[in-house]
PDB file of C-alpha atoms in Angstrom:
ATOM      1  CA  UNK A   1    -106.227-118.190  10.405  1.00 48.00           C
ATOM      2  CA  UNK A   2    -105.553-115.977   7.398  1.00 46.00           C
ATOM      3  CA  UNK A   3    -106.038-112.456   8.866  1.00 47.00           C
ATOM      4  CA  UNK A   4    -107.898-109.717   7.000  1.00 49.00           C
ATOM      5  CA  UNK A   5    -106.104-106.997   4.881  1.00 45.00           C
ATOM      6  CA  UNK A   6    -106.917-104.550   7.515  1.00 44.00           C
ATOM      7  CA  UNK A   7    -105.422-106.270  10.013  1.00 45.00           C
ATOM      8  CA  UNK A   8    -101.934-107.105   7.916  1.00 45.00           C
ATOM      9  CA  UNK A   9    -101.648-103.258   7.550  1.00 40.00           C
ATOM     10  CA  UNK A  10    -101.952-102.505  11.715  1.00 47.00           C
ATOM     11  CA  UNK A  11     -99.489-104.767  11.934  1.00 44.00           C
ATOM     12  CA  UNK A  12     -97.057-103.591   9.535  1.00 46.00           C
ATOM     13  CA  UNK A  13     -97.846 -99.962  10.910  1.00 40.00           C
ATOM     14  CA  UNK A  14     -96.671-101.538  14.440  1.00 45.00           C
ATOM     15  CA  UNK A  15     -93.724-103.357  13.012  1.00 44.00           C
ATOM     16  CA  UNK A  16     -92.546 -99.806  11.566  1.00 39.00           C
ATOM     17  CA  UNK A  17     -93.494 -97.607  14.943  1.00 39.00           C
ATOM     18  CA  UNK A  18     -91.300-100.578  16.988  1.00 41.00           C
ATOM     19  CA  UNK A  19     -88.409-100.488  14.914  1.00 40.00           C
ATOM     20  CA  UNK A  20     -85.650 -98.180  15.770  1.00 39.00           C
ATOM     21  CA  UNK A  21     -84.761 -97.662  12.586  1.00 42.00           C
ATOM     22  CA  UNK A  22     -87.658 -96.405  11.371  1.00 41.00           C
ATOM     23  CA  UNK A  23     -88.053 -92.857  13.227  1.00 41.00           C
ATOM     24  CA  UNK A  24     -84.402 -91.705  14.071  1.00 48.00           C
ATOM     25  CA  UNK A  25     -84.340 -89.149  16.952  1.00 46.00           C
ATOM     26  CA  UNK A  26     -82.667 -85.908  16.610  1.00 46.00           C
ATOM     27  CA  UNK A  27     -80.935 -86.122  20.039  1.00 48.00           C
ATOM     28  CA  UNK A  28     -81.109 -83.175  22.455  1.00 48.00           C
ATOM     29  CA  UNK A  29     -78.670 -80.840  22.045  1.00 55.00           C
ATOM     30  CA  UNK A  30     -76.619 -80.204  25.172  1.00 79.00           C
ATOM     31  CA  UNK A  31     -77.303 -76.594  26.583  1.00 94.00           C
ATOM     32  CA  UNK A  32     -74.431 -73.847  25.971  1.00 97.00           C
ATOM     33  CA  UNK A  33     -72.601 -72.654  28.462  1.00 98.00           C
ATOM     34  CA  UNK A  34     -70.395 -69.461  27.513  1.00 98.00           C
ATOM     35  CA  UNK A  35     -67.897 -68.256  30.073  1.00 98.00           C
ATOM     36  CA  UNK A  36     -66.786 -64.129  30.175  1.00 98.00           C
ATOM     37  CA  UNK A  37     -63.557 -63.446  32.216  1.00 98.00           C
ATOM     38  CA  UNK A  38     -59.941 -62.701  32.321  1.00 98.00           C
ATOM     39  CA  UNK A  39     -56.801 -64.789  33.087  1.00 98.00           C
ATOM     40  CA  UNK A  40     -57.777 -65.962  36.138  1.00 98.00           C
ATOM     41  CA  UNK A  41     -60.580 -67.969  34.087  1.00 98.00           C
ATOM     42  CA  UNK A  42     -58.986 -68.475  31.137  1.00 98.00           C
ATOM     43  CA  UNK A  43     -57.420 -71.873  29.709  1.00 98.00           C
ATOM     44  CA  UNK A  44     -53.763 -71.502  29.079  1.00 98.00           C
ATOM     45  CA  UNK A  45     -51.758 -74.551  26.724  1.00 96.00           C
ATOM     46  CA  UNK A  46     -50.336 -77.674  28.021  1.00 95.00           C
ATOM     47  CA  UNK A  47     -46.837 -76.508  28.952  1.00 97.00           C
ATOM     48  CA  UNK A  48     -47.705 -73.550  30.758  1.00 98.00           C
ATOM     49  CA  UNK A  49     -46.827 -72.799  34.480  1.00 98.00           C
ATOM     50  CA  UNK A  50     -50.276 -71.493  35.095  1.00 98.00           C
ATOM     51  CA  UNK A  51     -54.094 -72.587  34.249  1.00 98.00           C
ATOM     52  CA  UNK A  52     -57.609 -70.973  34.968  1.00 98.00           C
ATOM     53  CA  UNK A  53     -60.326 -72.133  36.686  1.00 98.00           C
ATOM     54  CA  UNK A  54     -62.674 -72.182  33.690  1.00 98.00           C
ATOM     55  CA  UNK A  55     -60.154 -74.874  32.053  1.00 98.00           C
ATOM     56  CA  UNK A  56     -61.910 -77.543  34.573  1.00 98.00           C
ATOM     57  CA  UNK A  57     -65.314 -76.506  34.408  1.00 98.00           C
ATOM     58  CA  UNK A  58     -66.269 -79.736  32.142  1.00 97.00           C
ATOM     59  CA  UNK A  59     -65.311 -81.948  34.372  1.00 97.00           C
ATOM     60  CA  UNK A  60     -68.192 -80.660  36.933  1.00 98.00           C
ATOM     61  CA  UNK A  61     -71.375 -79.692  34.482  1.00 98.00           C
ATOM     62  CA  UNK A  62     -72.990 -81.726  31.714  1.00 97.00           C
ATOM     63  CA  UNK A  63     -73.121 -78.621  30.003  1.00 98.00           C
ATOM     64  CA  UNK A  64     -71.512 -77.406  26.462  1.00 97.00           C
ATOM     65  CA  UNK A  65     -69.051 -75.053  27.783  1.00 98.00           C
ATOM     66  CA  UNK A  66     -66.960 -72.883  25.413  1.00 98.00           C
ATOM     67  CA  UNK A  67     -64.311 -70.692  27.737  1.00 98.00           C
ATOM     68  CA  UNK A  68     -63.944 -67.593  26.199  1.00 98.00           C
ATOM     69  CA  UNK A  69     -62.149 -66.116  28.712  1.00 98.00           C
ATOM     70  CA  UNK A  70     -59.112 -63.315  27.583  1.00 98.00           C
ATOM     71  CA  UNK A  71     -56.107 -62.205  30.069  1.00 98.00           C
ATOM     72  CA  UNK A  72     -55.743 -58.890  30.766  1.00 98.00           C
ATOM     73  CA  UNK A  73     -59.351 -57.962  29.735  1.00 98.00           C
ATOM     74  CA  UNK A  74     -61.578 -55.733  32.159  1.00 98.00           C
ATOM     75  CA  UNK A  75     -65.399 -55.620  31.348  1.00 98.00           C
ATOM     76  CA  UNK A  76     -64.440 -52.109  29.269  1.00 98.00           C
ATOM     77  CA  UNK A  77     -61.851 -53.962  26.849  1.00 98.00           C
ATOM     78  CA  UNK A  78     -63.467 -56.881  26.349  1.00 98.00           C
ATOM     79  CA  UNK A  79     -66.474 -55.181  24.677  1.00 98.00           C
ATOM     80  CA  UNK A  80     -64.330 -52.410  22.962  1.00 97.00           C
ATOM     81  CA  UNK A  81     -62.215 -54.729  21.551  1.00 97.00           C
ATOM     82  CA  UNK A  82     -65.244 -56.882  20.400  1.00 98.00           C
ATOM     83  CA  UNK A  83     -64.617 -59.811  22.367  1.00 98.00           C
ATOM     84  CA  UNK A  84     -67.983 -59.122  23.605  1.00 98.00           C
ATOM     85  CA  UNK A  85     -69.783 -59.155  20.719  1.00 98.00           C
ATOM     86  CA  UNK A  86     -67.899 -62.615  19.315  1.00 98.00           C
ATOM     87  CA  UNK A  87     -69.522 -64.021  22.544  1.00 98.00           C
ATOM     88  CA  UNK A  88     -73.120 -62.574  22.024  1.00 98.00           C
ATOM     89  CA  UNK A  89     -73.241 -63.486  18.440  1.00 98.00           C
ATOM     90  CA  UNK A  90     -72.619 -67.324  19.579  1.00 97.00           C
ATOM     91  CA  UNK A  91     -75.294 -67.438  21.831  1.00 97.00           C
ATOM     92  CA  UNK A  92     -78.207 -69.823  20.229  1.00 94.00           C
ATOM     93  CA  UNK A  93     -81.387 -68.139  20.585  1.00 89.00           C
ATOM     94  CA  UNK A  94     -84.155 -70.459  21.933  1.00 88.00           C
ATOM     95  CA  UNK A  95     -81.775 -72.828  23.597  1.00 89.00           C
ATOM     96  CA  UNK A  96     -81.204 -71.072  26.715  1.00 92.00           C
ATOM     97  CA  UNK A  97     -77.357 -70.048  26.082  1.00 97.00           C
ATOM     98  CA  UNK A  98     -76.075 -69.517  30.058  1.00 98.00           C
ATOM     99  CA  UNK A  99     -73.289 -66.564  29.532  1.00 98.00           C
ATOM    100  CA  UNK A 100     -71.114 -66.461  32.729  1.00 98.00           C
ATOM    101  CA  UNK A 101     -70.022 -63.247  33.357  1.00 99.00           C
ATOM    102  CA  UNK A 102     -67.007 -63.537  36.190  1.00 98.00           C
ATOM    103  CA  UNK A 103     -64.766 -59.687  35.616  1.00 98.00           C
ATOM    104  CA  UNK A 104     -63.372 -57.395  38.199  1.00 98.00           C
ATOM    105  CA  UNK A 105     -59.390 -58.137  38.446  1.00 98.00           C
ATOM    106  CA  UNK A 106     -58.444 -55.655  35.465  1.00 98.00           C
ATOM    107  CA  UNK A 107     -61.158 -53.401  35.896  1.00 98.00           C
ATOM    108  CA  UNK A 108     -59.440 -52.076  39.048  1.00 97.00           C
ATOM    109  CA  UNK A 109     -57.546 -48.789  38.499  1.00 96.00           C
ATOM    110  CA  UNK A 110     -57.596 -44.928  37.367  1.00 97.00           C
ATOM    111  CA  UNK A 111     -59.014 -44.632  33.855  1.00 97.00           C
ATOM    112  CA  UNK A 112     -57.053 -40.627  33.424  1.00 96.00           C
ATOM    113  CA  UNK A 113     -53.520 -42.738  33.819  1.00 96.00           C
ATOM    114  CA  UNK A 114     -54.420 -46.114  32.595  1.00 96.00           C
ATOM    115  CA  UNK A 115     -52.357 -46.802  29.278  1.00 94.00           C
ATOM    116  CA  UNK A 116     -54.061 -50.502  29.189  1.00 95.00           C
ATOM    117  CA  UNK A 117     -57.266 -48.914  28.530  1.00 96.00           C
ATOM    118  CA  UNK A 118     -58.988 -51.343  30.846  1.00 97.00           C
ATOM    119  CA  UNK A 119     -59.668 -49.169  33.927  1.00 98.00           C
ATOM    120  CA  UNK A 120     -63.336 -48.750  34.823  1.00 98.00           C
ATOM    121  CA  UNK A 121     -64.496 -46.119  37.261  1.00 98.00           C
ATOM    122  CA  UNK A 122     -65.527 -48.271  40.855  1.00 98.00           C
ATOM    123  CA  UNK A 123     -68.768 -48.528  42.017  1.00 98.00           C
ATOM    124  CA  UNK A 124     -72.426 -49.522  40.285  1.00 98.00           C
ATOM    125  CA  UNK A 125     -73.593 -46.295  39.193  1.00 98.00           C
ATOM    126  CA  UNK A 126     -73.928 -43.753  36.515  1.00 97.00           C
ATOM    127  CA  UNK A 127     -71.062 -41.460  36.794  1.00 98.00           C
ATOM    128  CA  UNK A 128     -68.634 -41.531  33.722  1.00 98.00           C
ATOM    129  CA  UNK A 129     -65.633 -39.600  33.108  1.00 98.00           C
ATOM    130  CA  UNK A 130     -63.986 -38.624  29.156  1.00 97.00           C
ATOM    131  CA  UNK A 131     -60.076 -39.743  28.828  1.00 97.00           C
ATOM    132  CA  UNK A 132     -58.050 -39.472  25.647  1.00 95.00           C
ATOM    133  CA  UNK A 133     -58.168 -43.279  24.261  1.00 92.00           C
ATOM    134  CA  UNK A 134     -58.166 -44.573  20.584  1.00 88.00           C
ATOM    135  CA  UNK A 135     -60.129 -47.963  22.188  1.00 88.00           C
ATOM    136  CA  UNK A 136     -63.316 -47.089  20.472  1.00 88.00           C
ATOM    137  CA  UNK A 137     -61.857 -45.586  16.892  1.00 88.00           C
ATOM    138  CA  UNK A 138     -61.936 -41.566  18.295  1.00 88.00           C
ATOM    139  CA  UNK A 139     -59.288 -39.696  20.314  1.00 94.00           C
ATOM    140  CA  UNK A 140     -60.969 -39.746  23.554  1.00 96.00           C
ATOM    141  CA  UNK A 141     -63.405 -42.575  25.232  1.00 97.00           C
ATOM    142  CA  UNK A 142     -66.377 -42.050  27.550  1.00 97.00           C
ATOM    143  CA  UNK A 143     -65.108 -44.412  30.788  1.00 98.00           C
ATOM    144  CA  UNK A 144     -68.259 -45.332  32.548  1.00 98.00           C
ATOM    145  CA  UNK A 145     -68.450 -47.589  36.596  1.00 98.00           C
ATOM    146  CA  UNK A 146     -67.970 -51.494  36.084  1.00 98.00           C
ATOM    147  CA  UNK A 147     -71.827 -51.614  36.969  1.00 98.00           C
ATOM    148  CA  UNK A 148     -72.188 -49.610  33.854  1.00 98.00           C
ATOM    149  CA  UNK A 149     -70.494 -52.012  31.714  1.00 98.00           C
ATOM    150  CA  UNK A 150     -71.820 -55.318  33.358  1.00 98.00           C
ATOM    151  CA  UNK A 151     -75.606 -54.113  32.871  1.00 98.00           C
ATOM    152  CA  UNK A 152     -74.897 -53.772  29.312  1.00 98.00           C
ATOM    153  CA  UNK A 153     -73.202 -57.034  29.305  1.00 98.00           C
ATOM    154  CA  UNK A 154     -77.014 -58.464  31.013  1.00 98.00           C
ATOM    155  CA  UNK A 155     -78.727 -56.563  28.688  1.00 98.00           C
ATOM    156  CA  UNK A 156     -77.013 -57.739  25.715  1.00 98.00           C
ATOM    157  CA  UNK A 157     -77.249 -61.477  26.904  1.00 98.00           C
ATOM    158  CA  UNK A 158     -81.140 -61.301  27.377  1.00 98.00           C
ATOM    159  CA  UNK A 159     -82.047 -59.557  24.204  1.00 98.00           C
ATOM    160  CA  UNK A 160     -79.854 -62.168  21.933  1.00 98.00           C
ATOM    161  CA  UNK A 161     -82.178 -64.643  24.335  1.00 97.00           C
ATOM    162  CA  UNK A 162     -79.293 -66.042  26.600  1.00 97.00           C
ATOM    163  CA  UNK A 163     -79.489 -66.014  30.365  1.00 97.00           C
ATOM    164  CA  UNK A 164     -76.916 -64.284  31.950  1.00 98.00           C
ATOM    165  CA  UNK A 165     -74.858 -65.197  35.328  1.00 98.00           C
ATOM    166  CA  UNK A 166     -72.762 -62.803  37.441  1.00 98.00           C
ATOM    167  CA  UNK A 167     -69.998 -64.474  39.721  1.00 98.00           C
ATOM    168  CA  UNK A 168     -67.544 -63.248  41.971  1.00 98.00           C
ATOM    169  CA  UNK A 169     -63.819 -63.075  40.990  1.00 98.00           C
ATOM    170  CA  UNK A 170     -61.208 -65.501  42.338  1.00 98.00           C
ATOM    171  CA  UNK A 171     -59.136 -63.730  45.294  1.00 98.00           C
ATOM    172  CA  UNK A 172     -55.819 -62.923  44.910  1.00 98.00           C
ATOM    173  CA  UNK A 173     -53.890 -64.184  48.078  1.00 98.00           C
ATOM    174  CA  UNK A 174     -53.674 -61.047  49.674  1.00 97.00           C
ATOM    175  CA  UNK A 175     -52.857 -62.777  53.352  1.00 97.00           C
ATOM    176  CA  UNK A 176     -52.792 -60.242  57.029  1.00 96.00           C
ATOM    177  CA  UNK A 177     -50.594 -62.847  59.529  1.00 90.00           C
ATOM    178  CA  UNK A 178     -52.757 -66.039  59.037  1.00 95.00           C
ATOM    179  CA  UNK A 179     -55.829 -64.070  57.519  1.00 97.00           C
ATOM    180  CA  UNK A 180     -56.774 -63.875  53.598  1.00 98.00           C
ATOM    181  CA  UNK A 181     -58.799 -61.040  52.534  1.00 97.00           C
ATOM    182  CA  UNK A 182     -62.077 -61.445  52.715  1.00 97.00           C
ATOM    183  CA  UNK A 183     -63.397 -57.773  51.546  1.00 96.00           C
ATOM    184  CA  UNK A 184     -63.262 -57.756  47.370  1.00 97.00           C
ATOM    185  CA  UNK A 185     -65.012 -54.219  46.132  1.00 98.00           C
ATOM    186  CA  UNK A 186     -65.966 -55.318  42.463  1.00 98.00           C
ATOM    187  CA  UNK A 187     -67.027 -59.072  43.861  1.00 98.00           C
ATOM    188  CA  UNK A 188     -69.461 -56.922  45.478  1.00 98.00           C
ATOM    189  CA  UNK A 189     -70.394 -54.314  43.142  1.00 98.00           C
ATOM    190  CA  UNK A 190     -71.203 -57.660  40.805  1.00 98.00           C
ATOM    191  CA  UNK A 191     -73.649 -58.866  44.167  1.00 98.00           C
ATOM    192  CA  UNK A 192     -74.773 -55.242  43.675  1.00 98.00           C
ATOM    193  CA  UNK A 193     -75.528 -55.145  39.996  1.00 98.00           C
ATOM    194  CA  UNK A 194     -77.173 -59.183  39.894  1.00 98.00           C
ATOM    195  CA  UNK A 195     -79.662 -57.940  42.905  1.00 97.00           C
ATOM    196  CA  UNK A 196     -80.373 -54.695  40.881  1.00 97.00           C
ATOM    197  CA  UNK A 197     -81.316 -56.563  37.870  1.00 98.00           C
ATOM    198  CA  UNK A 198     -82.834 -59.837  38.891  1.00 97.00           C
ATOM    199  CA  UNK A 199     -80.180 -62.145  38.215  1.00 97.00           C
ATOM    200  CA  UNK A 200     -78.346 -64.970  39.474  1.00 96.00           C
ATOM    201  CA  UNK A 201     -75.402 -63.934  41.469  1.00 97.00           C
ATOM    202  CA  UNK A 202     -72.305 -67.047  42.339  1.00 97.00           C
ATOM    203  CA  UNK A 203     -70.737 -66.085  45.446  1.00 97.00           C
ATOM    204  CA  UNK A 204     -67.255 -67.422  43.743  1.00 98.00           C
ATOM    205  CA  UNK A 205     -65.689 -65.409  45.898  1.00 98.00           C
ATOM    206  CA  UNK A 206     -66.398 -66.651  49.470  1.00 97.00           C
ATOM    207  CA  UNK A 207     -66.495 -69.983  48.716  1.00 97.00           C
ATOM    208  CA  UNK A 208     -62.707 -69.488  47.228  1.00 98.00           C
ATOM    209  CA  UNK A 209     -61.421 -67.502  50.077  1.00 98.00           C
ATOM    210  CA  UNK A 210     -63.188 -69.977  52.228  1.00 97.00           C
ATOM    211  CA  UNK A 211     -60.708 -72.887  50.238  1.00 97.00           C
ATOM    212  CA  UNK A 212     -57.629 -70.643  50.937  1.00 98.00           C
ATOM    213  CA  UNK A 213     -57.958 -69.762  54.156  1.00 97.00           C
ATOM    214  CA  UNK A 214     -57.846 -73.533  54.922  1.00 96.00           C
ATOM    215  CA  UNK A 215     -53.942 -73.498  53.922  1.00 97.00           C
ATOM    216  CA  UNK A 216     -53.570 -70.589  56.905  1.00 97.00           C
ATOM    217  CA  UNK A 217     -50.533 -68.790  55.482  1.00 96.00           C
ATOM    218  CA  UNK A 218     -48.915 -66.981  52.332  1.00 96.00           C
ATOM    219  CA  UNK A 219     -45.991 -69.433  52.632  1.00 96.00           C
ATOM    220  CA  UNK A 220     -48.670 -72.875  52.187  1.00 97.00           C
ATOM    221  CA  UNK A 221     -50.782 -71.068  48.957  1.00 97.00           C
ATOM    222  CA  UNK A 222     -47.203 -69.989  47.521  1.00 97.00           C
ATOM    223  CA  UNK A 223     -46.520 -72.817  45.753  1.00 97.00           C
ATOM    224  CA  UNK A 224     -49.772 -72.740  44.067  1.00 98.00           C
ATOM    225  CA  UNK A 225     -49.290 -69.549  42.302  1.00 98.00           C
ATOM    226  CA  UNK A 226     -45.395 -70.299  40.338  1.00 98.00           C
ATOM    227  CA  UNK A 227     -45.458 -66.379  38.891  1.00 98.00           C
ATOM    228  CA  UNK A 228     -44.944 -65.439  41.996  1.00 96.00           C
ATOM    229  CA  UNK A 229     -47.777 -62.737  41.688  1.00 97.00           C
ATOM    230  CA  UNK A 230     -50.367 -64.421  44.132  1.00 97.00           C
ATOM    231  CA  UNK A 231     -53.354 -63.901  41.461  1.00 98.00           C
ATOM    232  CA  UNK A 232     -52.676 -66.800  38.550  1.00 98.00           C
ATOM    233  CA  UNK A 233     -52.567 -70.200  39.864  1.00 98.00           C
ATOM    234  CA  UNK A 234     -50.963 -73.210  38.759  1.00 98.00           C
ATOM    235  CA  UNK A 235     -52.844 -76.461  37.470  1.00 98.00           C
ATOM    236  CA  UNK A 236     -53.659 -77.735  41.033  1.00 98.00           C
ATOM    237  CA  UNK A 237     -54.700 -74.202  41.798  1.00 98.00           C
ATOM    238  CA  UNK A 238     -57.012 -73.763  39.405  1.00 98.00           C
ATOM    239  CA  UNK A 239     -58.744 -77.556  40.678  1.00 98.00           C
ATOM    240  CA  UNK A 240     -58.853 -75.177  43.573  1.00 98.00           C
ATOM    241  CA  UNK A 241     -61.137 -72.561  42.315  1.00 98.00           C
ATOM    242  CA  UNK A 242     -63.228 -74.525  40.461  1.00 98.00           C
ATOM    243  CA  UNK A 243     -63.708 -77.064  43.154  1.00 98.00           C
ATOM    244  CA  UNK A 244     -64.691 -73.733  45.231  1.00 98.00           C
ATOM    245  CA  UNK A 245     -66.682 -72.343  42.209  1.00 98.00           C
ATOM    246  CA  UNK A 246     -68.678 -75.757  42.011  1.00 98.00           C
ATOM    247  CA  UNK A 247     -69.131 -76.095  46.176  1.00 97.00           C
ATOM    248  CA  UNK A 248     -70.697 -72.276  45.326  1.00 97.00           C
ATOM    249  CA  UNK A 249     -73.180 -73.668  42.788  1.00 96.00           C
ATOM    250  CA  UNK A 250     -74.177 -76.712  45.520  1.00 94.00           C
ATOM    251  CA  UNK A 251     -74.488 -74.619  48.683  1.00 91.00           C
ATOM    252  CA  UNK A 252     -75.609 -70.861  48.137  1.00 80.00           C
ATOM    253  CA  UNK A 253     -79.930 -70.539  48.178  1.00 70.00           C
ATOM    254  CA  UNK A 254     -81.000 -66.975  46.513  1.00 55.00           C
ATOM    255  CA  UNK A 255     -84.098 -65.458  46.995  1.00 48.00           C
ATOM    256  CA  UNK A 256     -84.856 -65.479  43.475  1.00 53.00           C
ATOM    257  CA  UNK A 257     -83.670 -68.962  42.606  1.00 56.00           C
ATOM    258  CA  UNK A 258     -84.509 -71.644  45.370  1.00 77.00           C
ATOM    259  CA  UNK A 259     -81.233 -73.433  43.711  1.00 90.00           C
ATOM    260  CA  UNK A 260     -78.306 -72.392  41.494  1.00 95.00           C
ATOM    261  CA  UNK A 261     -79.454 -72.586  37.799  1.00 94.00           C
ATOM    262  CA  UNK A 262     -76.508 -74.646  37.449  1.00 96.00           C
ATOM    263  CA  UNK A 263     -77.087 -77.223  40.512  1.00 95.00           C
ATOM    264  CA  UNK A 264     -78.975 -79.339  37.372  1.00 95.00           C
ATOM    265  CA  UNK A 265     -76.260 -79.843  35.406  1.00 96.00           C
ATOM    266  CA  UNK A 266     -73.552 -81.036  38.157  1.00 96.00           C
ATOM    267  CA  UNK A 267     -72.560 -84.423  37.247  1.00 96.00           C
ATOM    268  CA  UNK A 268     -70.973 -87.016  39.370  1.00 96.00           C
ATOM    269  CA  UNK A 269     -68.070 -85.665  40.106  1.00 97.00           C
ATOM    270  CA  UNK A 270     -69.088 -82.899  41.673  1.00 96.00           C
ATOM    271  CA  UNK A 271     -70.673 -84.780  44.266  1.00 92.00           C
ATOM    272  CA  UNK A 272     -67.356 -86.058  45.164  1.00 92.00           C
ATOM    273  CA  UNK A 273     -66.361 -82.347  45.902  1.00 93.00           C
ATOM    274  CA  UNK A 274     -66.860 -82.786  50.039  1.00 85.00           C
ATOM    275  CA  UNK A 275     -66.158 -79.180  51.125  1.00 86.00           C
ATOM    276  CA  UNK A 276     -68.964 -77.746  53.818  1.00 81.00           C
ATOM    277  CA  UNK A 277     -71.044 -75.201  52.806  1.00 83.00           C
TER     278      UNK A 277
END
C-alpha cells in the first residue's frame, strides 16, 4: 500500500525523534562542592608523611568537589589574604555550589601577640578589638570573634547563590588516661553560628572523637599522626576522619533538614562505612 505524503513525513519525523543522534543531550552537570579549611582538610602531595581528610572526600559523594583547603589559615587569613574571595568567585550561580566551611584550629589564640595574624577573638559575638597588622594593606587591623568572620563567610556564600555548610573541626588527640577530649570551643561556636543563621551544621566533631576514642589511648592513635603533633594525620588517618565525617552526614537528623543535604550524594561506598550512629 503506497502511503500518503502525509503519512511518509510522520514517519520520518518519528525516525528523527527515535534516533539518538538526532537530539544530543547536554548531560547534567555534576553539582559543586567547594571545601573551606586548614591543614587538617587540606590535600598534601604523594610523598608526604601527612594527608587531610578532604583528600578522600570523592571517594564518598558523587559530587564535584574542588578542596580548597590552605594550612595554617584561620577564618581571618583566609579572607584577608583573599583565599576567600578565589573560593566565592568559583561558585556557579544557579547550580547550587555547596561551600563547606570546616575552620577553628588556627583561629585559636590572642590576636594583641599573634605574629601569624590568624588569631580571632573566641566566642560568636560582636566584640572586636584593633591590633597593629599590615594583613589588610594599613598598619593596624580591626580583629573581630570567629562568629564574626564565619557569618560573613554565610553571607558571602548565599549572595554569590551557593549554599553554605558549617562543620565541626577534626580533634586533635588531646587524650586524659583513656579519655579523648570531647569539649572543642570553636566546634561549638560553629553549632552556635549554623543555629543562629539557619544553616546546616555537620557534627564532624563527635562523630571523629567518637572514631578515636575507639583506639582507647594516646599510645594506639600515635602512629596515626607521624609529626608527632597529635593534630595532622597520616594517610590512614585521614580515611579516619573522613570515614567519621561521612558516618556524620548518614546519622545526624537537624531540625531544619530532616536529612544531611549531603546524605543524596553518598555513593556506594559510603554505605560500606559500618560505624553506629
Amino acid at each position: 500500500m503506497k502511503l500518503s505524503i502525509t503519512s511518509q513525513v510522520g514517519l520520518a519525523i518519528t525516525a528523527i525523534l527515535s534516533s539518538t543522534d538526532a537530539f544530543p543531550t547536554k548531560p547534567v552537570p555534576q553539582r559543586q562542592l567547594l571545601i573551606c579549611s586548614d591543614s587538617t582538610t587540606m590535600p598534601y602531595g604523594k610523598t608526604s608523611l601527612i594527608q587531610g581528610w578532604g583528600f578522600y572526600m570523592h571517594n564518598f559523594f558523587n559530587l564535584n568537589i574542588t578542596n580548597l583547603a590552605r594550612g595554617g589559615r584561620s577564618t581571618r587569613s583566609f579572607i584577608n589574604e583573599g583565599l576567600w574571595g578565589s573560593l566565592v568567585a568559583s561558585i556557579v550561580p544557579g547550580e547550587g555550589t555547596i561551600v563547606l566551611i570546616e575552620m577553628g584550629h588556627n583561629d585559636n589564640g590572642d590576636p594583641t601577640t599573634d605574629t601569624k595574624f590568624r588569631a580571632t577573638l573566641p566566642g560568636i559575638g560582636h566584640e572586636s578589638v584593633v591590633v597593629a597588622s599590615n594583613a589588610t594593606g594599613g598598619t593596624t587591623e580591626r580583629v573581630y570573634t570567629f562568629g564574626h568572620y564565619l557569618r560573613k563567610m554565610i553571607s558571602d556564600v548565599k549572595h554569590a547563590g551557593g549554599v553554605p555548610i558549617l562543620s565541626g573541626m577534626v580533634p586533635i588527640m588531646s587524650w586524659n588516661g583513656g579519655v579523648l577530649e570531647t569539649d572543642w570551643a570553636f566546634a561549638d561556636y560553629e553549632r552556635e553560628v549554623a543555629e543562629q543563621e539557619h544553616v546546616e551544621y555537620i557534627d564532624h566533631t563527635k562523630y571523629a572523637v567518637n572514631r578515636w576514642q575507639a583506639f582507647r589511648s594516646v599510645n594506639a592513635t600515635a602512629p596515626y599522626y607521624p609529626l608527632d603533633d597529635f593534630t595532622h594525620t597520616s594517610w590512614p588517618g585521614a580515611e579516619i576522619n573522613t570515614e567519621a565525617f561521612v558516618t556524620a552526614v548518614k546519622c545526624e537528623k537537624r531540625s531544619l533538614f530532616r536529612q544531611s543535604q549531603l546524605a543524596p550524594y553518598l555513593n556506594a561506598n559510603a554505605s560500606h562505612i559500618e560505624y553506629q550512629c
